[in-house]
Amino acid sequence: MSNTYTIDDLTYLMSRLRDPKHGCPWDLKQSFASIVPHTLEEAYEVADAIERQDWTHLNDELGDLLFQVIFYAQLGHETERFDFSTIVSNLVTKLVRRHPHVFPDGTLLSPPAERALTDDEIKQNWETIKQKERDGKEARGESRVLDDIPQALPGLTRAVKLQKRASQVGFDWNDAELVLDKIEEELAELREAIQSGNQAAVADEMGDVIFAQVNLARHLGVHPEEAVRGTNQKFERRFGFVEDQVRASGKAWSDFSLDQLDQFWDQAKALGL
């Protein structure tokens, strides 16, 4: 019969891995910065398991992601900056503060609120509370409007967060049609850059086009990162069908023209792939 371990066992295990005399050489070499790529990879693997509805592997991937938090907590303890208990305490404090509709008197053991809020009210309260937190930092000279949006986020996700934050102070269009006009403007500038042959300008204008498209997605209630992930999966399915047709023919890819391959693609679309 296998043992059932607890979070305390996990933190103990982590301390053993980092023991200067008897620990694991690989773990001992790591720093806050060196394990960031592993953290990002584990987060993506969690997302991938959820998208595939692979619940067995999701259990494992969540454990791997939790281990990243435990690793940071151990490093924080060793450098006397924080530890796992302070991470948990700060998190609970913040979540109680940000959920007054659940904890109306501001304590963890608060009795339930008398009236359930609507989704819109909850969202508005959440944004108001977060804005107050930012205002407090700004008043102390600790932050600016776009601060604390992580640089390491995927580009599309970070673009959404930048735009939403700017929107909260009134820097935003109020009509999706205006965003479409902006996309047309950026496309025209991209065409000019392409014609100029200046690759740096092309890259810059291409970024502007993508940023404007993200803005349109936001106004339409579509998360661009999720939309692109869905399109990637659709492309994989349809391309897989094209590849199956090429293999079934016994010919090489080079034996087919683009028009012929495109016909296979259209068949895949007709099949709903």
PDB file of C-alpha atoms in Angstrom:
ATOM      1  CA  MET A   1       0.000   0.000   0.000  1.00  0.00           C
ATOM      2  CA  SER A   2       1.481   3.352  -1.036  1.00  0.00           C
ATOM      3  CA  ASN A   3       1.954   6.205   1.412  1.00  0.00           C
ATOM      4  CA  THR A   4      -0.253   9.287   1.343  1.00  0.00           C
ATOM      5  CA  TYR A   5       1.880  12.385   1.673  1.00  0.00           C
ATOM      6  CA  THR A   6       0.951  15.937   2.652  1.00  0.00           C
ATOM      7  CA  ILE A   7       2.097  19.432   1.732  1.00  0.00           C
ATOM      8  CA  ASP A   8       4.369  19.328   4.790  1.00  0.00           C
ATOM      9  CA  ASP A   9       6.039  16.222   3.369  1.00  0.00           C
ATOM     10  CA  LEU A  10       6.553  18.047   0.083  1.00  0.00           C
ATOM     11  CA  THR A  11       8.222  21.035   1.719  1.00  0.00           C
ATOM     12  CA  TYR A  12      10.416  18.644   3.724  1.00  0.00           C
ATOM     13  CA  LEU A  13      11.362  16.818   0.524  1.00  0.00           C
ATOM     14  CA  MET A  14      12.322  20.134  -1.058  1.00  0.00           C
ATOM     15  CA  SER A  15      14.536  21.037   1.873  1.00  0.00           C
ATOM     16  CA  ARG A  16      16.274  17.667   1.528  1.00  0.00           C
ATOM     17  CA  LEU A  17      16.860  18.228  -2.192  1.00  0.00           C
ATOM     18  CA  ARG A  18      18.499  21.572  -1.359  1.00  0.00           C
ATOM     19  CA  ASP A  19      20.534  20.295   1.586  1.00  0.00           C
ATOM     20  CA  PRO A  20      24.062  21.674   0.977  1.00  0.00           C
ATOM     21  CA  LYS A  21      25.770  18.440   2.041  1.00  0.00           C
ATOM     22  CA  HIS A  22      23.414  15.625   1.046  1.00  0.00           C
ATOM     23  CA  GLY A  23      21.075  17.217  -1.474  1.00  0.00           C
ATOM     24  CA  CYS A  24      20.672  16.751  -5.232  1.00  0.00           C
ATOM     25  CA  PRO A  25      23.469  18.413  -7.264  1.00  0.00           C
ATOM     26  CA  TRP A  26      21.037  19.621  -9.946  1.00  0.00           C
ATOM     27  CA  ASP A  27      18.607  21.172  -7.460  1.00  0.00           C
ATOM     28  CA  LEU A  28      21.462  22.826  -5.582  1.00  0.00           C
ATOM     29  CA  LYS A  29      22.611  24.584  -8.759  1.00  0.00           C
ATOM     30  CA  GLN A  30      19.247  26.218  -9.372  1.00  0.00           C
ATOM     31  CA  SER A  31      18.227  29.819  -8.694  1.00  0.00           C
ATOM     32  CA  PHE A  32      15.030  31.842  -9.007  1.00  0.00           C
ATOM     33  CA  ALA A  33      15.937  32.736 -12.575  1.00  0.00           C
ATOM     34  CA  SER A  34      17.084  29.302 -13.713  1.00  0.00           C
ATOM     35  CA  ILE A  35      13.816  27.537 -12.882  1.00  0.00           C
ATOM     36  CA  VAL A  36      11.546  30.106 -14.559  1.00  0.00           C
ATOM     37  CA  PRO A  37      11.641  28.255 -17.928  1.00  0.00           C
ATOM     38  CA  HIS A  38      10.614  25.056 -16.134  1.00  0.00           C
ATOM     39  CA  THR A  39       7.731  26.879 -14.445  1.00  0.00           C
ATOM     40  CA  LEU A  40       6.450  28.191 -17.769  1.00  0.00           C
ATOM     41  CA  GLU A  41       6.777  24.749 -19.352  1.00  0.00           C
ATOM     42  CA  GLU A  42       4.832  23.118 -16.512  1.00  0.00           C
ATOM     43  CA  ALA A  43       2.068  25.736 -16.804  1.00  0.00           C
ATOM     44  CA  TYR A  44       1.724  25.012 -20.522  1.00  0.00           C
ATOM     45  CA  GLU A  45       1.616  21.277 -19.841  1.00  0.00           C
ATOM     46  CA  VAL A  46      -1.246  21.849 -17.396  1.00  0.00           C
ATOM     47  CA  ALA A  47      -3.114  23.821 -20.068  1.00  0.00           C
ATOM     48  CA  ASP A  48      -2.424  21.123 -22.644  1.00  0.00           C
ATOM     49  CA  ALA A  49      -3.746  18.349 -20.394  1.00  0.00           C
ATOM     50  CA  ILE A  50      -6.939  20.337 -19.768  1.00  0.00           C
ATOM     51  CA  GLU A  51      -7.472  20.978 -23.480  1.00  0.00           C
ATOM     52  CA  ARG A  52      -7.064  17.258 -24.183  1.00  0.00           C
ATOM     53  CA  GLN A  53      -9.267  16.421 -21.159  1.00  0.00           C
ATOM     54  CA  ASP A  54      -6.528  14.078 -20.036  1.00  0.00           C
ATOM     55  CA  TRP A  55      -7.444  14.084 -16.362  1.00  0.00           C
ATOM     56  CA  THR A  56      -4.910  11.457 -15.293  1.00  0.00           C
ATOM     57  CA  HIS A  57      -2.042  13.473 -16.696  1.00  0.00           C
ATOM     58  CA  LEU A  58      -3.591  16.706 -15.396  1.00  0.00           C
ATOM     59  CA  ASN A  59      -3.218  15.318 -11.884  1.00  0.00           C
ATOM     60  CA  ASP A  60       0.483  14.723 -12.544  1.00  0.00           C
ATOM     61  CA  GLU A  61       1.012  18.067 -14.278  1.00  0.00           C
ATOM     62  CA  LEU A  62      -0.614  19.989 -11.426  1.00  0.00           C
ATOM     63  CA  GLY A  63       1.794  18.250  -9.072  1.00  0.00           C
ATOM     64  CA  ASP A  64       4.717  19.329 -11.248  1.00  0.00           C
ATOM     65  CA  LEU A  65       3.413  22.911 -11.233  1.00  0.00           C
ATOM     66  CA  LEU A  66       2.977  22.849  -7.456  1.00  0.00           C
ATOM     67  CA  PHE A  67       6.559  21.662  -7.133  1.00  0.00           C
ATOM     68  CA  GLN A  68       7.678  24.860  -8.865  1.00  0.00           C
ATOM     69  CA  VAL A  69       5.973  26.915  -6.139  1.00  0.00           C
ATOM     70  CA  ILE A  70       7.593  24.771  -3.456  1.00  0.00           C
ATOM     71  CA  PHE A  71      10.976  25.278  -5.120  1.00  0.00           C
ATOM     72  CA  TYR A  72      10.575  29.068  -5.102  1.00  0.00           C
ATOM     73  CA  ALA A  73       9.425  28.912  -1.489  1.00  0.00           C
ATOM     74  CA  GLN A  74      12.568  27.007  -0.515  1.00  0.00           C
ATOM     75  CA  LEU A  75      14.766  29.532  -2.310  1.00  0.00           C
ATOM     76  CA  GLY A  76      12.894  32.334  -0.553  1.00  0.00           C
ATOM     77  CA  HIS A  77      13.448  30.631   2.799  1.00  0.00           C
ATOM     78  CA  GLU A  78      17.160  30.193   2.149  1.00  0.00           C
ATOM     79  CA  THR A  79      17.546  33.868   1.241  1.00  0.00           C
ATOM     80  CA  GLU A  80      15.331  34.955   4.173  1.00  0.00           C
ATOM     81  CA  ARG A  81      12.880  36.696   1.828  1.00  0.00           C
ATOM     82  CA  PHE A  82       9.790  34.510   2.377  1.00  0.00           C
ATOM     83  CA  ASP A  83       8.749  30.879   2.759  1.00  0.00           C
ATOM     84  CA  PHE A  84       5.789  28.679   1.896  1.00  0.00           C
ATOM     85  CA  SER A  85       3.799  29.772   4.958  1.00  0.00           C
ATOM     86  CA  THR A  86       4.118  33.458   4.044  1.00  0.00           C
ATOM     87  CA  ILE A  87       3.138  32.696   0.437  1.00  0.00           C
ATOM     88  CA  VAL A  88      -0.026  30.966   1.665  1.00  0.00           C
ATOM     89  CA  SER A  89      -0.798  33.636   4.268  1.00  0.00           C
ATOM     90  CA  ASN A  90      -0.413  36.497   1.791  1.00  0.00           C
ATOM     91  CA  LEU A  91      -2.541  34.643  -0.771  1.00  0.00           C
ATOM     92  CA  VAL A  92      -5.391  33.980   1.672  1.00  0.00           C
ATOM     93  CA  THR A  93      -5.303  37.597   2.869  1.00  0.00           C
ATOM     94  CA  LYS A  94      -5.485  38.898  -0.693  1.00  0.00           C
ATOM     95  CA  LEU A  95      -8.275  36.545  -1.760  1.00  0.00           C
ATOM     96  CA  VAL A  96     -10.404  37.372   1.283  1.00  0.00           C
ATOM     97  CA  ARG A  97      -9.928  41.079   0.518  1.00  0.00           C
ATOM     98  CA  ARG A  98     -10.854  40.584  -3.158  1.00  0.00           C
ATOM     99  CA  HIS A  99     -14.006  38.568  -2.395  1.00  0.00           C
ATOM    100  CA  PRO A 100     -16.142  40.793  -0.144  1.00  0.00           C
ATOM    101  CA  HIS A 101     -19.255  39.128  -1.631  1.00  0.00           C
ATOM    102  CA  VAL A 102     -18.117  35.873  -0.002  1.00  0.00           C
ATOM    103  CA  PHE A 103     -16.374  37.292   3.098  1.00  0.00           C
ATOM    104  CA  PRO A 104     -18.417  40.462   3.832  1.00  0.00           C
ATOM    105  CA  ASP A 105     -16.719  41.296   7.135  1.00  0.00           C
ATOM    106  CA  GLY A 106     -13.251  40.846   5.656  1.00  0.00           C
ATOM    107  CA  THR A 107     -12.273  37.732   7.620  1.00  0.00           C
ATOM    108  CA  LEU A 108     -11.782  34.131   6.522  1.00  0.00           C
ATOM    109  CA  LEU A 109     -14.495  32.898   8.925  1.00  0.00           C
ATOM    110  CA  SER A 110     -16.942  35.611   7.921  1.00  0.00           C
ATOM    111  CA  PRO A 111     -20.610  34.508   7.703  1.00  0.00           C
ATOM    112  CA  PRO A 112     -22.006  34.403   4.162  1.00  0.00           C
ATOM    113  CA  ALA A 113     -23.327  37.573   2.560  1.00  0.00           C
ATOM    114  CA  GLU A 114     -27.103  38.102   2.695  1.00  0.00           C
ATOM    115  CA  ARG A 115     -27.448  38.688  -1.057  1.00  0.00           C
ATOM    116  CA  ALA A 116     -25.738  36.869  -3.901  1.00  0.00           C
ATOM    117  CA  LEU A 117     -24.141  39.233  -6.420  1.00  0.00           C
ATOM    118  CA  THR A 118     -24.521  38.984 -10.169  1.00  0.00           C
ATOM    119  CA  ASP A 119     -21.545  38.109 -12.360  1.00  0.00           C
ATOM    120  CA  ASP A 120     -21.327  41.739 -13.521  1.00  0.00           C
ATOM    121  CA  GLU A 121     -21.328  43.017  -9.921  1.00  0.00           C
ATOM    122  CA  ILE A 122     -18.623  40.546  -8.939  1.00  0.00           C
ATOM    123  CA  LYS A 123     -16.475  41.555 -11.923  1.00  0.00           C
ATOM    124  CA  GLN A 124     -16.930  45.252 -11.124  1.00  0.00           C
ATOM    125  CA  ASN A 125     -16.048  44.716  -7.463  1.00  0.00           C
ATOM    126  CA  TRP A 126     -12.961  42.738  -8.462  1.00  0.00           C
ATOM    127  CA  GLU A 127     -11.718  45.483 -10.771  1.00  0.00           C
ATOM    128  CA  THR A 128     -12.495  48.194  -8.198  1.00  0.00           C
ATOM    129  CA  ILE A 129     -10.560  46.375  -5.476  1.00  0.00           C
ATOM    130  CA  LYS A 130      -7.579  45.714  -7.740  1.00  0.00           C
ATOM    131  CA  GLN A 131      -7.613  49.350  -8.854  1.00  0.00           C
ATOM    132  CA  LYS A 132      -7.578  50.491  -5.215  1.00  0.00           C
ATOM    133  CA  GLU A 133      -4.561  48.271  -4.634  1.00  0.00           C
ATOM    134  CA  ARG A 134      -2.809  49.846  -7.621  1.00  0.00           C
ATOM    135  CA  ASP A 135      -3.852  53.338  -6.529  1.00  0.00           C
ATOM    136  CA  GLY A 136      -2.285  52.709  -3.159  1.00  0.00           C
ATOM    137  CA  LYS A 137       0.978  51.702  -4.786  1.00  0.00           C
ATOM    138  CA  GLU A 138       0.855  54.720  -7.119  1.00  0.00           C
ATOM    139  CA  ALA A 139       0.242  57.050  -4.180  1.00  0.00           C
ATOM    140  CA  ARG A 140       3.348  55.646  -2.545  1.00  0.00           C
ATOM    141  CA  GLY A 141       5.271  56.063  -5.783  1.00  0.00           C
ATOM    142  CA  GLU A 142       5.586  52.299  -6.167  1.00  0.00           C
ATOM    143  CA  SER A 143       3.841  51.739  -9.495  1.00  0.00           C
ATOM    144  CA  ARG A 144       2.507  53.137 -12.745  1.00  0.00           C
ATOM    145  CA  VAL A 145      -0.643  52.207 -14.681  1.00  0.00           C
ATOM    146  CA  LEU A 146       0.947  49.409 -16.725  1.00  0.00           C
ATOM    147  CA  ASP A 147       3.217  48.087 -13.995  1.00  0.00           C
ATOM    148  CA  ASP A 148       2.967  44.495 -12.657  1.00  0.00           C
ATOM    149  CA  ILE A 149       1.894  43.034 -16.009  1.00  0.00           C
ATOM    150  CA  PRO A 150       4.496  40.255 -16.351  1.00  0.00           C
ATOM    151  CA  GLN A 151       6.957  40.551 -19.224  1.00  0.00           C
ATOM    152  CA  ALA A 152       7.150  36.759 -19.490  1.00  0.00           C
ATOM    153  CA  LEU A 153       3.492  36.323 -20.480  1.00  0.00           C
ATOM    154  CA  PRO A 154       2.800  35.066 -24.009  1.00  0.00           C
ATOM    155  CA  GLY A 155       2.700  38.073 -26.333  1.00  0.00           C
ATOM    156  CA  LEU A 156      -1.017  37.918 -27.155  1.00  0.00           C
ATOM    157  CA  THR A 157      -2.032  37.458 -23.524  1.00  0.00           C
ATOM    158  CA  ARG A 158       0.164  40.341 -22.406  1.00  0.00           C
ATOM    159  CA  ALA A 159      -1.266  42.554 -25.162  1.00  0.00           C
ATOM    160  CA  VAL A 160      -4.781  41.884 -23.819  1.00  0.00           C
ATOM    161  CA  LYS A 161      -3.732  42.772 -20.279  1.00  0.00           C
ATOM    162  CA  LEU A 162      -1.970  45.962 -21.397  1.00  0.00           C
ATOM    163  CA  GLN A 163      -5.034  47.061 -23.349  1.00  0.00           C
ATOM    164  CA  LYS A 164      -7.461  46.224 -20.538  1.00  0.00           C
ATOM    165  CA  ARG A 165      -5.362  48.142 -18.023  1.00  0.00           C
ATOM    166  CA  ALA A 166      -5.203  51.196 -20.305  1.00  0.00           C
ATOM    167  CA  SER A 167      -8.959  50.886 -20.841  1.00  0.00           C
ATOM    168  CA  GLN A 168      -9.572  51.233 -17.111  1.00  0.00           C
ATOM    169  CA  VAL A 169      -8.273  54.803 -17.213  1.00  0.00           C
ATOM    170  CA  GLY A 170     -10.286  55.673 -20.330  1.00  0.00           C
ATOM    171  CA  PHE A 171      -7.639  55.009 -22.989  1.00  0.00           C
ATOM    172  CA  ASP A 172      -9.710  52.818 -25.287  1.00  0.00           C
ATOM    173  CA  TRP A 173     -12.131  52.833 -28.202  1.00  0.00           C
ATOM    174  CA  ASN A 174     -15.797  52.340 -27.397  1.00  0.00           C
ATOM    175  CA  ASP A 175     -16.728  50.773 -30.738  1.00  0.00           C
ATOM    176  CA  ALA A 176     -15.328  47.666 -32.444  1.00  0.00           C
ATOM    177  CA  GLU A 177     -15.812  49.381 -35.826  1.00  0.00           C
ATOM    178  CA  LEU A 178     -13.182  51.950 -34.828  1.00  0.00           C
ATOM    179  CA  VAL A 179     -10.773  49.118 -34.084  1.00  0.00           C
ATOM    180  CA  LEU A 180     -11.438  47.677 -37.546  1.00  0.00           C
ATOM    181  CA  ASP A 181     -10.545  51.078 -39.004  1.00  0.00           C
ATOM    182  CA  LYS A 182      -7.316  50.996 -36.996  1.00  0.00           C
ATOM    183  CA  ILE A 183      -6.483  47.552 -38.386  1.00  0.00           C
ATOM    184  CA  GLU A 184      -6.968  48.875 -41.925  1.00  0.00           C
ATOM    185  CA  GLU A 185      -4.672  51.785 -41.117  1.00  0.00           C
ATOM    186  CA  GLU A 186      -1.998  49.444 -39.732  1.00  0.00           C
ATOM    187  CA  LEU A 187      -2.295  47.137 -42.762  1.00  0.00           C
ATOM    188  CA  ALA A 188      -1.685  50.102 -45.063  1.00  0.00           C
ATOM    189  CA  GLU A 189       1.447  50.992 -43.100  1.00  0.00           C
ATOM    190  CA  LEU A 190       2.577  47.362 -43.282  1.00  0.00           C
ATOM    191  CA  ARG A 191       2.188  47.382 -47.069  1.00  0.00           C
ATOM    192  CA  GLU A 192       4.344  50.516 -47.248  1.00  0.00           C
ATOM    193  CA  ALA A 193       7.009  48.887 -45.094  1.00  0.00           C
ATOM    194  CA  ILE A 194       7.007  45.768 -47.286  1.00  0.00           C
ATOM    195  CA  GLN A 195       7.412  47.889 -50.394  1.00  0.00           C
ATOM    196  CA  SER A 196      10.286  49.786 -48.784  1.00  0.00           C
ATOM    197  CA  GLY A 197      12.222  46.560 -48.233  1.00  0.00           C
ATOM    198  CA  ASN A 198      13.121  47.672 -44.686  1.00  0.00           C
ATOM    199  CA  GLN A 199      12.871  44.481 -42.627  1.00  0.00           C
ATOM    200  CA  ALA A 200      13.018  46.321 -39.298  1.00  0.00           C
ATOM    201  CA  ALA A 201      10.068  48.467 -40.379  1.00  0.00           C
ATOM    202  CA  VAL A 202       8.190  45.372 -41.562  1.00  0.00           C
ATOM    203  CA  ALA A 203       8.641  43.707 -38.175  1.00  0.00           C
ATOM    204  CA  ASP A 204       7.530  46.863 -36.378  1.00  0.00           C
ATOM    205  CA  GLU A 205       4.406  47.310 -38.511  1.00  0.00           C
ATOM    206  CA  MET A 206       3.596  43.599 -38.319  1.00  0.00           C
ATOM    207  CA  GLY A 207       3.594  43.939 -34.546  1.00  0.00           C
ATOM    208  CA  ASP A 208       1.211  46.892 -34.795  1.00  0.00           C
ATOM    209  CA  VAL A 209      -1.176  44.864 -36.977  1.00  0.00           C
ATOM    210  CA  ILE A 210      -1.186  41.976 -34.498  1.00  0.00           C
ATOM    211  CA  PHE A 211      -1.649  44.344 -31.544  1.00  0.00           C
ATOM    212  CA  ALA A 212      -4.637  45.965 -33.273  1.00  0.00           C
ATOM    213  CA  GLN A 213      -6.117  42.535 -34.028  1.00  0.00           C
ATOM    214  CA  VAL A 214      -5.769  41.612 -30.361  1.00  0.00           C
ATOM    215  CA  ASN A 215      -7.655  44.801 -29.531  1.00  0.00           C
ATOM    216  CA  LEU A 216     -10.464  43.803 -31.880  1.00  0.00           C
ATOM    217  CA  ALA A 217     -10.647  40.327 -30.327  1.00  0.00           C
ATOM    218  CA  ARG A 218     -10.893  41.923 -26.878  1.00  0.00           C
ATOM    219  CA  HIS A 219     -13.759  44.171 -27.988  1.00  0.00           C
ATOM    220  CA  LEU A 220     -15.545  41.146 -29.471  1.00  0.00           C
ATOM    221  CA  GLY A 221     -15.164  39.116 -26.277  1.00  0.00           C
ATOM    222  CA  VAL A 222     -12.699  36.665 -27.828  1.00  0.00           C
ATOM    223  CA  HIS A 223      -9.439  35.805 -26.055  1.00  0.00           C
ATOM    224  CA  PRO A 224      -6.834  35.871 -28.844  1.00  0.00           C
ATOM    225  CA  GLU A 225      -4.527  33.307 -27.231  1.00  0.00           C
ATOM    226  CA  GLU A 226      -7.372  30.804 -26.952  1.00  0.00           C
ATOM    227  CA  ALA A 227      -8.566  31.622 -30.479  1.00  0.00           C
ATOM    228  CA  VAL A 228      -5.107  31.017 -31.934  1.00  0.00           C
ATOM    229  CA  ARG A 229      -4.683  27.783 -29.975  1.00  0.00           C
ATOM    230  CA  GLY A 230      -8.000  26.611 -31.399  1.00  0.00           C
ATOM    231  CA  THR A 231      -6.920  27.573 -34.912  1.00  0.00           C
ATOM    232  CA  ASN A 232      -3.607  25.776 -34.423  1.00  0.00           C
ATOM    233  CA  GLN A 233      -5.471  22.594 -33.499  1.00  0.00           C
ATOM    234  CA  LYS A 234      -7.781  23.001 -36.490  1.00  0.00           C
ATOM    235  CA  PHE A 235      -4.785  23.460 -38.779  1.00  0.00           C
ATOM    236  CA  GLU A 236      -3.195  20.302 -37.375  1.00  0.00           C
ATOM    237  CA  ARG A 237      -6.372  18.272 -38.018  1.00  0.00           C
ATOM    238  CA  ARG A 238      -6.816  19.529 -41.577  1.00  0.00           C
ATOM    239  CA  PHE A 239      -3.138  19.252 -42.461  1.00  0.00           C
ATOM    240  CA  GLY A 240      -3.173  15.731 -41.046  1.00  0.00           C
ATOM    241  CA  PHE A 241      -5.984  14.898 -43.468  1.00  0.00           C
ATOM    242  CA  VAL A 242      -3.985  16.347 -46.369  1.00  0.00           C
ATOM    243  CA  GLU A 243      -0.975  14.292 -45.299  1.00  0.00           C
ATOM    244  CA  ASP A 244      -3.116  11.143 -45.144  1.00  0.00           C
ATOM    245  CA  GLN A 245      -4.256  11.723 -48.742  1.00  0.00           C
ATOM    246  CA  VAL A 246      -0.684  12.202 -49.934  1.00  0.00           C
ATOM    247  CA  ARG A 247       0.430   9.014 -48.174  1.00  0.00           C
ATOM    248  CA  ALA A 248      -2.530   7.035 -49.512  1.00  0.00           C
ATOM    249  CA  SER A 249      -1.626   8.072 -53.067  1.00  0.00           C
ATOM    250  CA  GLY A 250       1.808   6.473 -52.787  1.00  0.00           C
ATOM    251  CA  LYS A 251       3.317   9.664 -54.214  1.00  0.00           C
ATOM    252  CA  ALA A 252       5.707  12.231 -52.788  1.00  0.00           C
ATOM    253  CA  TRP A 253       4.683  15.711 -51.633  1.00  0.00           C
ATOM    254  CA  SER A 254       6.602  17.158 -54.573  1.00  0.00           C
ATOM    255  CA  ASP A 255       4.303  15.290 -56.985  1.00  0.00           C
ATOM    256  CA  PHE A 256       1.377  17.483 -55.967  1.00  0.00           C
ATOM    257  CA  SER A 257       0.798  21.098 -56.915  1.00  0.00           C
ATOM    258  CA  LEU A 258      -0.421  23.581 -54.315  1.00  0.00           C
ATOM    259  CA  ASP A 259      -3.837  23.585 -56.016  1.00  0.00           C
ATOM    260  CA  GLN A 260      -4.088  19.820 -55.613  1.00  0.00           C
ATOM    261  CA  LEU A 261      -3.090  19.972 -51.959  1.00  0.00           C
ATOM    262  CA  ASP A 262      -5.600  22.773 -51.466  1.00  0.00           C
ATOM    263  CA  GLN A 263      -8.316  20.482 -52.822  1.00  0.00           C
ATOM    264  CA  PHE A 264      -7.498  17.991 -50.063  1.00  0.00           C
ATOM    265  CA  TRP A 265      -7.692  20.892 -47.604  1.00  0.00           C
ATOM    266  CA  ASP A 266     -11.169  21.791 -48.889  1.00  0.00           C
ATOM    267  CA  GLN A 267     -12.209  18.149 -48.426  1.00  0.00           C
ATOM    268  CA  ALA A 268     -11.034  18.325 -44.823  1.00  0.00           C
ATOM    269  CA  LYS A 269     -13.123  21.467 -44.293  1.00  0.00           C
ATOM    270  CA  ALA A 270     -16.160  19.799 -45.885  1.00  0.00           C
ATOM    271  CA  LEU A 271     -15.751  16.918 -43.432  1.00  0.00           C
ATOM    272  CA  GLY A 272     -15.825  19.375 -40.549  1.00  0.00           C
ATOM    273  CA  LEU A 273     -12.221  18.780 -39.509  1.00  0.00           C
TER     274      LEU A 273
END
